[in-house]
PDB file of C-alpha atoms and ligand atoms in Angstrom:
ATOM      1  CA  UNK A   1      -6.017   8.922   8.499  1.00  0.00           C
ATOM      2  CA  UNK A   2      -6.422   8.757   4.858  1.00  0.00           C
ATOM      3  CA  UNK A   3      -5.028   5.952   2.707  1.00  0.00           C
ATOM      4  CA  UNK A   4      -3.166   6.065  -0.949  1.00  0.00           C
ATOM      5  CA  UNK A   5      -2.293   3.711  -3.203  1.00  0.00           C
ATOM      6  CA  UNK A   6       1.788   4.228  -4.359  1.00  0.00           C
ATOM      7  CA  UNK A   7       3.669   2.602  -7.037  1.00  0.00           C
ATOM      8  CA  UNK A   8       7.513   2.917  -7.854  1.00  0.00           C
ATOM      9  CA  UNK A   9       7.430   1.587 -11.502  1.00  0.00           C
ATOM     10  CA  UNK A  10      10.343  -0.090 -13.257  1.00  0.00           C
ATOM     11  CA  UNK A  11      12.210   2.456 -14.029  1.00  0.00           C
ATOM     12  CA  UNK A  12      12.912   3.812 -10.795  1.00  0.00           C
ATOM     13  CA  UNK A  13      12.855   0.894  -8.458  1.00  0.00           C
ATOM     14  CA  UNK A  14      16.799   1.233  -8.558  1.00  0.00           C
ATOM     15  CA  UNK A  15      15.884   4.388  -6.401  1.00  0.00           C
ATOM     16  CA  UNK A  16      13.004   2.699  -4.123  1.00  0.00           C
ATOM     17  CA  UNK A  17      15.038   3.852  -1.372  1.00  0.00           C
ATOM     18  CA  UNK A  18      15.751   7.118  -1.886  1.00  0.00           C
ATOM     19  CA  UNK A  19      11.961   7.546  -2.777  1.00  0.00           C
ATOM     20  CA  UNK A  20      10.724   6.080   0.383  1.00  0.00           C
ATOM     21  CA  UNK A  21      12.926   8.366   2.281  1.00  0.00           C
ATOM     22  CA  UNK A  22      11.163  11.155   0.877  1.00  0.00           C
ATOM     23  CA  UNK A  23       7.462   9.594   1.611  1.00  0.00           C
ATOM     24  CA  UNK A  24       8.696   9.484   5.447  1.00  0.00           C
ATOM     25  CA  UNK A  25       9.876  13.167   5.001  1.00  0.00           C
ATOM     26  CA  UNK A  26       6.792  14.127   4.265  1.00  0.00           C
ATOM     27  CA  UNK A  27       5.276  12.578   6.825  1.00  0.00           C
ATOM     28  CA  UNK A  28       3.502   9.378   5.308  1.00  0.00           C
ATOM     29  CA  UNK A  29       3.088   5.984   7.462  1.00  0.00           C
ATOM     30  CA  UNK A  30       3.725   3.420   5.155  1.00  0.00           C
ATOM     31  CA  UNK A  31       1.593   0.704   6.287  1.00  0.00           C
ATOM     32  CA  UNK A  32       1.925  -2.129   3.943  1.00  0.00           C
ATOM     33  CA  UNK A  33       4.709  -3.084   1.087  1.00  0.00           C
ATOM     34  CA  UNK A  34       5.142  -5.146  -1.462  1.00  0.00           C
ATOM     35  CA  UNK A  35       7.615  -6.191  -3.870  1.00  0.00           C
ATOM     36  CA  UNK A  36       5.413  -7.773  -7.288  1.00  0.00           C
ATOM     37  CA  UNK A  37       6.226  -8.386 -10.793  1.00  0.00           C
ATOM     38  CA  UNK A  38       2.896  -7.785 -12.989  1.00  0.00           C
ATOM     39  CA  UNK A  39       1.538  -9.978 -15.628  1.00  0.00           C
ATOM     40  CA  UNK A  40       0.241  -8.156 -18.476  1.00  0.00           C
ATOM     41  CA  UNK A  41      -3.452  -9.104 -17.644  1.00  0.00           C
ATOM     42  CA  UNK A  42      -3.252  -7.666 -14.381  1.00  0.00           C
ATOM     43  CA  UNK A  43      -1.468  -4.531 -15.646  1.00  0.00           C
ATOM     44  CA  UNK A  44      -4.114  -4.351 -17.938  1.00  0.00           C
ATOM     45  CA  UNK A  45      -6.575  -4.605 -15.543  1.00  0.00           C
ATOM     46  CA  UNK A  46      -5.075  -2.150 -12.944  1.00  0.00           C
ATOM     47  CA  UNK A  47      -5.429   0.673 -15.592  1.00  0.00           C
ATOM     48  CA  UNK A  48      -8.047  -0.484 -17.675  1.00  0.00           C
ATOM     49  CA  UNK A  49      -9.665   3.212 -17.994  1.00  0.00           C
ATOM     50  CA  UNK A  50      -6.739   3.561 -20.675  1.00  0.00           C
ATOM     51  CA  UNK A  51      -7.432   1.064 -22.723  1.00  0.00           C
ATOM     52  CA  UNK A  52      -8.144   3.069 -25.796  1.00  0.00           C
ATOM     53  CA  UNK A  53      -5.475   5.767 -24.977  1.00  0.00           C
ATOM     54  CA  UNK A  54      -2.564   5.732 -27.871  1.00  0.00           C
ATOM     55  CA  UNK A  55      -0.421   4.846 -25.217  1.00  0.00           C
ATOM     56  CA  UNK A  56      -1.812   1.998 -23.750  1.00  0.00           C
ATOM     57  CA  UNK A  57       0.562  -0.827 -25.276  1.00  0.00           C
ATOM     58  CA  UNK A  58       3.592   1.236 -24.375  1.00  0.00           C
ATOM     59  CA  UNK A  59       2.155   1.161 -20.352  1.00  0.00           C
ATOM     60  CA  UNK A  60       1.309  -2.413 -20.188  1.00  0.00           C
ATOM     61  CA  UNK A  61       5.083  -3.277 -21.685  1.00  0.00           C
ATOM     62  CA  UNK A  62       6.579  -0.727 -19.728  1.00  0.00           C
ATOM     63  CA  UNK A  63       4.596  -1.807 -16.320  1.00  0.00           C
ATOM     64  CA  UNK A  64       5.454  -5.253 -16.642  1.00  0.00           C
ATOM     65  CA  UNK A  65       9.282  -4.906 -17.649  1.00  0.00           C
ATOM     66  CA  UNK A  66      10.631  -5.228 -14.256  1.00  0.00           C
ATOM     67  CA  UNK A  67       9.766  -5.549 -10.531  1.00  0.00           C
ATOM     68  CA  UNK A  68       7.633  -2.652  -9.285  1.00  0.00           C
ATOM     69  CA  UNK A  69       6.467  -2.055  -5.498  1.00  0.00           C
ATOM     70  CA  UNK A  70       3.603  -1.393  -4.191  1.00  0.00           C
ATOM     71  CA  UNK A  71       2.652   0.451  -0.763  1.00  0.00           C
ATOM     72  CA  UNK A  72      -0.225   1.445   1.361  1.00  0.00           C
ATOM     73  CA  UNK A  73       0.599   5.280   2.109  1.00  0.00           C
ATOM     74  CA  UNK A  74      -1.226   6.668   5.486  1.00  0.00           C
ATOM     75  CA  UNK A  75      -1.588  10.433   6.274  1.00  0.00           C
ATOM     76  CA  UNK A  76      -3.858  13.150   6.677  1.00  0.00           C
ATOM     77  CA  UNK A  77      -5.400  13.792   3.318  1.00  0.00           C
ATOM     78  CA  UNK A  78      -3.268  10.981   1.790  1.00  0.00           C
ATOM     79  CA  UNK A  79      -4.511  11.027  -1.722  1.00  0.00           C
ATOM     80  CA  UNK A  80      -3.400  14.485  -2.461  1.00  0.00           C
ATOM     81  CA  UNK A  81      -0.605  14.590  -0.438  1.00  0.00           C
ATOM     82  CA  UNK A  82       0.928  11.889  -2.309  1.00  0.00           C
ATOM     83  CA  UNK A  83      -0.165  13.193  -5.937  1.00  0.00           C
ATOM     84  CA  UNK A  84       1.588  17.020  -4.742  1.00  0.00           C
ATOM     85  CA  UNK A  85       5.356  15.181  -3.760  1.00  0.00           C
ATOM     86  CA  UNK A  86       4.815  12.937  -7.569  1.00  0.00           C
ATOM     87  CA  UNK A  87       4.390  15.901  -9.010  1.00  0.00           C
ATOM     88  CA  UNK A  88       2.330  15.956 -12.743  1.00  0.00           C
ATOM     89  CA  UNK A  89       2.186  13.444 -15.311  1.00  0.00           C
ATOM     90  CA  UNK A  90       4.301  14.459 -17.546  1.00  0.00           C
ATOM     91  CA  UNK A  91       8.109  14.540 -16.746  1.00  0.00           C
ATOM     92  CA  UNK A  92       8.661  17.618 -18.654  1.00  0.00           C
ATOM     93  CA  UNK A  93       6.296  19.486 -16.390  1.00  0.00           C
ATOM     94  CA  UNK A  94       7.226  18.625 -13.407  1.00  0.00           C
ATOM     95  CA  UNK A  95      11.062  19.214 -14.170  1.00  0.00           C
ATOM     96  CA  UNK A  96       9.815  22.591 -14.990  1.00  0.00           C
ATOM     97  CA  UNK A  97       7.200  23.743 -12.216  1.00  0.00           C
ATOM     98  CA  UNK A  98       8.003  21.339  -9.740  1.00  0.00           C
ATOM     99  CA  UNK A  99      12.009  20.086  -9.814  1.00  0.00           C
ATOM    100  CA  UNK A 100      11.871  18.516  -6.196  1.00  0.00           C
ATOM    101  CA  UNK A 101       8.852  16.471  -7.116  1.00  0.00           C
ATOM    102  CA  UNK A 102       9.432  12.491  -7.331  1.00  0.00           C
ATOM    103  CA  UNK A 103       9.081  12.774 -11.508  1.00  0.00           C
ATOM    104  CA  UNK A 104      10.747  15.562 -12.129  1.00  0.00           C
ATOM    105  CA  UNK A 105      14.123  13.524 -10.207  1.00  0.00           C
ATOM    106  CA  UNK A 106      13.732   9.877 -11.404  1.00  0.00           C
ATOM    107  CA  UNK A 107      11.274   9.954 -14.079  1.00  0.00           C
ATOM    108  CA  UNK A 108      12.383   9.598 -17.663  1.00  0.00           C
ATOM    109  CA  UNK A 109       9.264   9.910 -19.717  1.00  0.00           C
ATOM    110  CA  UNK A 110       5.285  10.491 -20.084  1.00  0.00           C
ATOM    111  CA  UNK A 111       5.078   7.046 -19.421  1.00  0.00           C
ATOM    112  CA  UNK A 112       8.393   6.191 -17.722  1.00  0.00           C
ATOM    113  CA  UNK A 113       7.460   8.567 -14.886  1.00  0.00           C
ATOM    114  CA  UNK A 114       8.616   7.192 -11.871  1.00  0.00           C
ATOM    115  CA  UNK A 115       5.489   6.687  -9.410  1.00  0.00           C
ATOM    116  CA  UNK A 116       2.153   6.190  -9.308  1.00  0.00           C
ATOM    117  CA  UNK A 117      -0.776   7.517  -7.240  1.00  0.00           C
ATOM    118  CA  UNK A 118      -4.351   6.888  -6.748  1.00  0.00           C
ATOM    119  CA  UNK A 119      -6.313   9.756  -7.662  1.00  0.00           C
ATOM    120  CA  UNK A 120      -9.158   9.832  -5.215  1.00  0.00           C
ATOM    121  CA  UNK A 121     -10.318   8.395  -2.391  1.00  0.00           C
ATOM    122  CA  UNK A 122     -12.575   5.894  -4.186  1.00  0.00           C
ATOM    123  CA  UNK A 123      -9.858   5.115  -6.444  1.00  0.00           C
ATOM    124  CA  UNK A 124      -7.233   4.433  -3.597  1.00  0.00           C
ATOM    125  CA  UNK A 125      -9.413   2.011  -2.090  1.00  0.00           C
ATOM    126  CA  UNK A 126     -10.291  -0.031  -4.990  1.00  0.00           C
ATOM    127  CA  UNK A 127      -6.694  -0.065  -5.716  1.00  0.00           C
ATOM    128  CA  UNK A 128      -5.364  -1.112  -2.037  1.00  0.00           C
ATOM    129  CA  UNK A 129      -7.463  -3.754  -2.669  1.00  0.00           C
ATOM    130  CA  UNK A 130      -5.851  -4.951  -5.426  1.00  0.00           C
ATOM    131  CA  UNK A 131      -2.600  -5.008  -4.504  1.00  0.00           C
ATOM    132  CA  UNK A 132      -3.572  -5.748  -0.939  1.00  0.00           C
ATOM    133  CA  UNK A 133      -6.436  -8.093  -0.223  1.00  0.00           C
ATOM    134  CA  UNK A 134      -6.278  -8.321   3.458  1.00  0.00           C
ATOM    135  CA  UNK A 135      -5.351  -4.697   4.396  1.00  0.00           C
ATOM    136  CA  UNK A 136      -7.857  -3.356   6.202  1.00  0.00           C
ATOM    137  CA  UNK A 137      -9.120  -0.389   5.632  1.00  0.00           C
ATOM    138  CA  UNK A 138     -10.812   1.031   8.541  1.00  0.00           C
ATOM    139  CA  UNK A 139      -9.027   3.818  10.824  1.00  0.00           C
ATOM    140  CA  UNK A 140      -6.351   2.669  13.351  1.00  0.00           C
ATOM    141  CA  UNK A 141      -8.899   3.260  16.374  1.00  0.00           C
ATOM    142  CA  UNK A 142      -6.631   5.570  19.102  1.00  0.00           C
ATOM    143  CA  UNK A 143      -7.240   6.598  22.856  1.00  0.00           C
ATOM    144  CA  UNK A 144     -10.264   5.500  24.243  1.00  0.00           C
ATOM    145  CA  UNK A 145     -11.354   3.687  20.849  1.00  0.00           C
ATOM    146  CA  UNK A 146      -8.473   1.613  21.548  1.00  0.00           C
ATOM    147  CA  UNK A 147      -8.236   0.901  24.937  1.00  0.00           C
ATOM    148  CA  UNK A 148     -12.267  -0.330  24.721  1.00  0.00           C
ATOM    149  CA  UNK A 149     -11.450  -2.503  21.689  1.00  0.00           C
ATOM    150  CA  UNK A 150      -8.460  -4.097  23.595  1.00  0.00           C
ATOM    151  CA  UNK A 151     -11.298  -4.825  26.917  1.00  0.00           C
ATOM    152  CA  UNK A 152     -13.587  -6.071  24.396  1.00  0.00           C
ATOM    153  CA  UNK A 153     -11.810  -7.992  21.712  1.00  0.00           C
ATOM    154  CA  UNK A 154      -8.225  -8.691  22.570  1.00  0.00           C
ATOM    155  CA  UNK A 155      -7.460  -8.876  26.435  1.00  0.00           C
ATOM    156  CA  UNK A 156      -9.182 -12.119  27.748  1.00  0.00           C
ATOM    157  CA  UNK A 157      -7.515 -14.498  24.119  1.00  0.00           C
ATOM    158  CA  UNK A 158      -4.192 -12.534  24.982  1.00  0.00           C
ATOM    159  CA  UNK A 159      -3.876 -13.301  28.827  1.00  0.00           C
ATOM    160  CA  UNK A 160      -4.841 -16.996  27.773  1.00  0.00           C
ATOM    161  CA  UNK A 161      -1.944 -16.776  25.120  1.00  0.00           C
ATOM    162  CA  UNK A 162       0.399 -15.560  28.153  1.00  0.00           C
ATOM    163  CA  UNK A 163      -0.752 -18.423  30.861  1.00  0.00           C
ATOM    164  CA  UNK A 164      -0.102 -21.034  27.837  1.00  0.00           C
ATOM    165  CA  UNK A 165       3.526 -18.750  27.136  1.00  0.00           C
ATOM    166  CA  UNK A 166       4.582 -19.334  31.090  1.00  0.00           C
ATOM    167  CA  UNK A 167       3.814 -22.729  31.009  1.00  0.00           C
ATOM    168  CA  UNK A 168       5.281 -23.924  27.702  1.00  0.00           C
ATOM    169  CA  UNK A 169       8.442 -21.682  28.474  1.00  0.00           C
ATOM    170  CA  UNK A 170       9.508 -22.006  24.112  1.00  0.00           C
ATOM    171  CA  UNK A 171      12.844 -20.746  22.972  1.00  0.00           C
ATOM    172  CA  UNK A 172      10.853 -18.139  20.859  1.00  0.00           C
ATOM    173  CA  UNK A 173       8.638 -16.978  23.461  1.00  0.00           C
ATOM    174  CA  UNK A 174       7.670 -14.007  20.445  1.00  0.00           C
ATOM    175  CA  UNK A 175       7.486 -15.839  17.384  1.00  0.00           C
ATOM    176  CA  UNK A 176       5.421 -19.042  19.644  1.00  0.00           C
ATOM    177  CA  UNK A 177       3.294 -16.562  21.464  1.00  0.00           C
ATOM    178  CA  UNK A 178       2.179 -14.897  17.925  1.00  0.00           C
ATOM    179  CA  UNK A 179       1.579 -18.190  16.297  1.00  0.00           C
ATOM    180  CA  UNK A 180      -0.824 -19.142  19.573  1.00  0.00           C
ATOM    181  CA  UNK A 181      -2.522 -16.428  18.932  1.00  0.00           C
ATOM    182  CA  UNK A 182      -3.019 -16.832  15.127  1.00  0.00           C
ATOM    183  CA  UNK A 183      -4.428 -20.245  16.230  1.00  0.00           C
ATOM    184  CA  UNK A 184      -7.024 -19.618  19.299  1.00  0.00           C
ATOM    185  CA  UNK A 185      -7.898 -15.877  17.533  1.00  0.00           C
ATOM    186  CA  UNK A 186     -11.653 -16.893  18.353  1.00  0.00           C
ATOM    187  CA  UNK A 187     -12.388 -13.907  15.316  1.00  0.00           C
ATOM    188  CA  UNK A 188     -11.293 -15.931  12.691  1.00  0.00           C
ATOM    189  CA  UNK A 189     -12.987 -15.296   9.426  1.00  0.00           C
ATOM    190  CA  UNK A 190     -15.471 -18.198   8.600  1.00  0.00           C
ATOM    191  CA  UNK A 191     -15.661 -19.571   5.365  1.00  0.00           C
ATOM    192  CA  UNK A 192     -19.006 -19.349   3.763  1.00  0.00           C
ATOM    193  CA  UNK A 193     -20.565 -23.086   2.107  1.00  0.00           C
ATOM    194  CA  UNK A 194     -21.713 -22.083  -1.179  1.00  0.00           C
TER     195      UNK A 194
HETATM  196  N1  LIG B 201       0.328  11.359 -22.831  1.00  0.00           N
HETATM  197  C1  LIG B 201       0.910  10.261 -22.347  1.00  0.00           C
HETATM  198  N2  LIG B 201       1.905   9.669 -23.011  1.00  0.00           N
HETATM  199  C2  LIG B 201       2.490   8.558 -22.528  1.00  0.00           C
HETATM  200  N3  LIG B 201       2.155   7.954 -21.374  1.00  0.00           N
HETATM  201  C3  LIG B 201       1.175   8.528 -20.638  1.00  0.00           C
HETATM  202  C4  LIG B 201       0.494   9.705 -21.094  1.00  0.00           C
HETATM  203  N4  LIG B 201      -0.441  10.044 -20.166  1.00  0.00           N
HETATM  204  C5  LIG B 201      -0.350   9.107 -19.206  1.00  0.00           C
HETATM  205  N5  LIG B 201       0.603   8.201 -19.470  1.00  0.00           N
HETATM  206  C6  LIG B 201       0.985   7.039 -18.644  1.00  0.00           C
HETATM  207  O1  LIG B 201      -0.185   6.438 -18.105  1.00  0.00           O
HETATM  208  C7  LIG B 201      -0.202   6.547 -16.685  1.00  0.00           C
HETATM  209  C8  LIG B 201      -1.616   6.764 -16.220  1.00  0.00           C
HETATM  210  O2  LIG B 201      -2.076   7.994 -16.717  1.00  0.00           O
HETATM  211  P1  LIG B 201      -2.948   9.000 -15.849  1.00  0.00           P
HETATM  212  O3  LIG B 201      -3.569   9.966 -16.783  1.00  0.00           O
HETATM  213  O4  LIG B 201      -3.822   8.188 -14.943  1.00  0.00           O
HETATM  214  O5  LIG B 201      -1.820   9.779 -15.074  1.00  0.00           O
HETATM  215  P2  LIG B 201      -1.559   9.938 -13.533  1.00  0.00           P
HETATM  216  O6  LIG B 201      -2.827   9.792 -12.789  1.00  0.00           O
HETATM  217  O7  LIG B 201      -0.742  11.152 -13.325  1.00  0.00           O
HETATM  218  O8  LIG B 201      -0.586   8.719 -13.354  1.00  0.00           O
HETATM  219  P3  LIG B 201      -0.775   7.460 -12.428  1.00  0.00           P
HETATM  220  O9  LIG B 201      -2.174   6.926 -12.678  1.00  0.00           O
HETATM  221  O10 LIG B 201       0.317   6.505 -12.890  1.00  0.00           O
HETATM  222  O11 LIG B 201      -0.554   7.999 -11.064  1.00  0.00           O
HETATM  223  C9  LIG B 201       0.755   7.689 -16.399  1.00  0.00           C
HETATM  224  O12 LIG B 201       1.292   7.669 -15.108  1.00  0.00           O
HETATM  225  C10 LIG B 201       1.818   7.468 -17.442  1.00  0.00           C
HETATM  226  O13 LIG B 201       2.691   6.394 -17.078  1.00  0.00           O
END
């Protein structure tokens, strides 16, 4: 499954909900979420390839006027999926060729327009990334995939994890069990010595 970076800027986080109940209509996972208020520098960063657009000042202030949230959208060809329900960049357009679309309903100008999207594959990574530095990226591994990488990776750490569960008998048994396993994970990432 393809990944997409979305945004719900500023001005239409009031309808965050309403929005994400059309991204499930549509038949998008979303996979990750999150709720961040950008500095200026990283707003500046994220969409540095405008820098010398007339507009750029106006995005940066606008970007980092309020709360705006972030998620990891999953479906088959994600990127344009996504890009087809904003609908084009410009409000005006989209209220005229495409009134359903997420900018034609909540956006209120060129720049106020509601949502982002990434607008390629390469691009959606890159961006994940920098919203999301520990999402991974690879495929969600299904069927036979999954069963081997169970066998191979998870079974023998999770049966321990059980064993220590039936013994210890916590109140938690969920929340206990999960923090075992985030402990004796024997894939922990290891931190290079520079
Ligand atoms: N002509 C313009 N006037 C004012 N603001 C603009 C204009 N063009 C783009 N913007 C703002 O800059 C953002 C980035 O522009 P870009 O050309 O990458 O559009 P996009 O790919 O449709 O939008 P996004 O990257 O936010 O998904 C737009 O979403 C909009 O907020």
């Amino acid at each position: 499954m393809e990944k997409t970076l979305a945004i719900i800027k500023p001005n239409a986080i009031a309808n965050a909900e309403e929005i994400e109940k059309m991204i499930i209509k549509d038949g998008f996972t979303i996979v990750q979420r999150r709720r961040v208020l950008l500095s200026k520098e990283q707003a500046m960063e994220f969409y540095a390839e405008h820098r010398d657009k007339p507009f750029f000042s106006d995005l940066i202030n606008f970007m980092t006027s309020g709360p705006v949230l972030a998620m990891v959208l999953s479906k088959d060809r994600a990127v344009r999926a996504w890009r087809r329900l904003l609908g084009p960049t410009s409000v005006a357009a989209a209220i005229k060729k495409h009134p359903d679309s997420i900018r034609a309903r909540f956006g209120s100008s060129d720049t106020e327009n509601a949502a982002h999207g990434s607008d390629s594959a390469e691009s959606a990574e890159r961006e994940i990334r920098f919203f999301f530095p520990d999402v991974t990226l690879y495929p969600i591994l299904s069927g036979m995939e999954a069963r081997d990488f169970v066998d191979d990776y998870v079974s023998e750490t999770l049966v321990r994890g059980l064993t220590e569960l039936c013994k210890t008998k916590p109140a938690d048994p969920v929340s206990w069990l999960a923090e075992w396993l985030l402990s004796n994970n024997p894939y922990q990432p290891v931190q290079g010595v520079h």
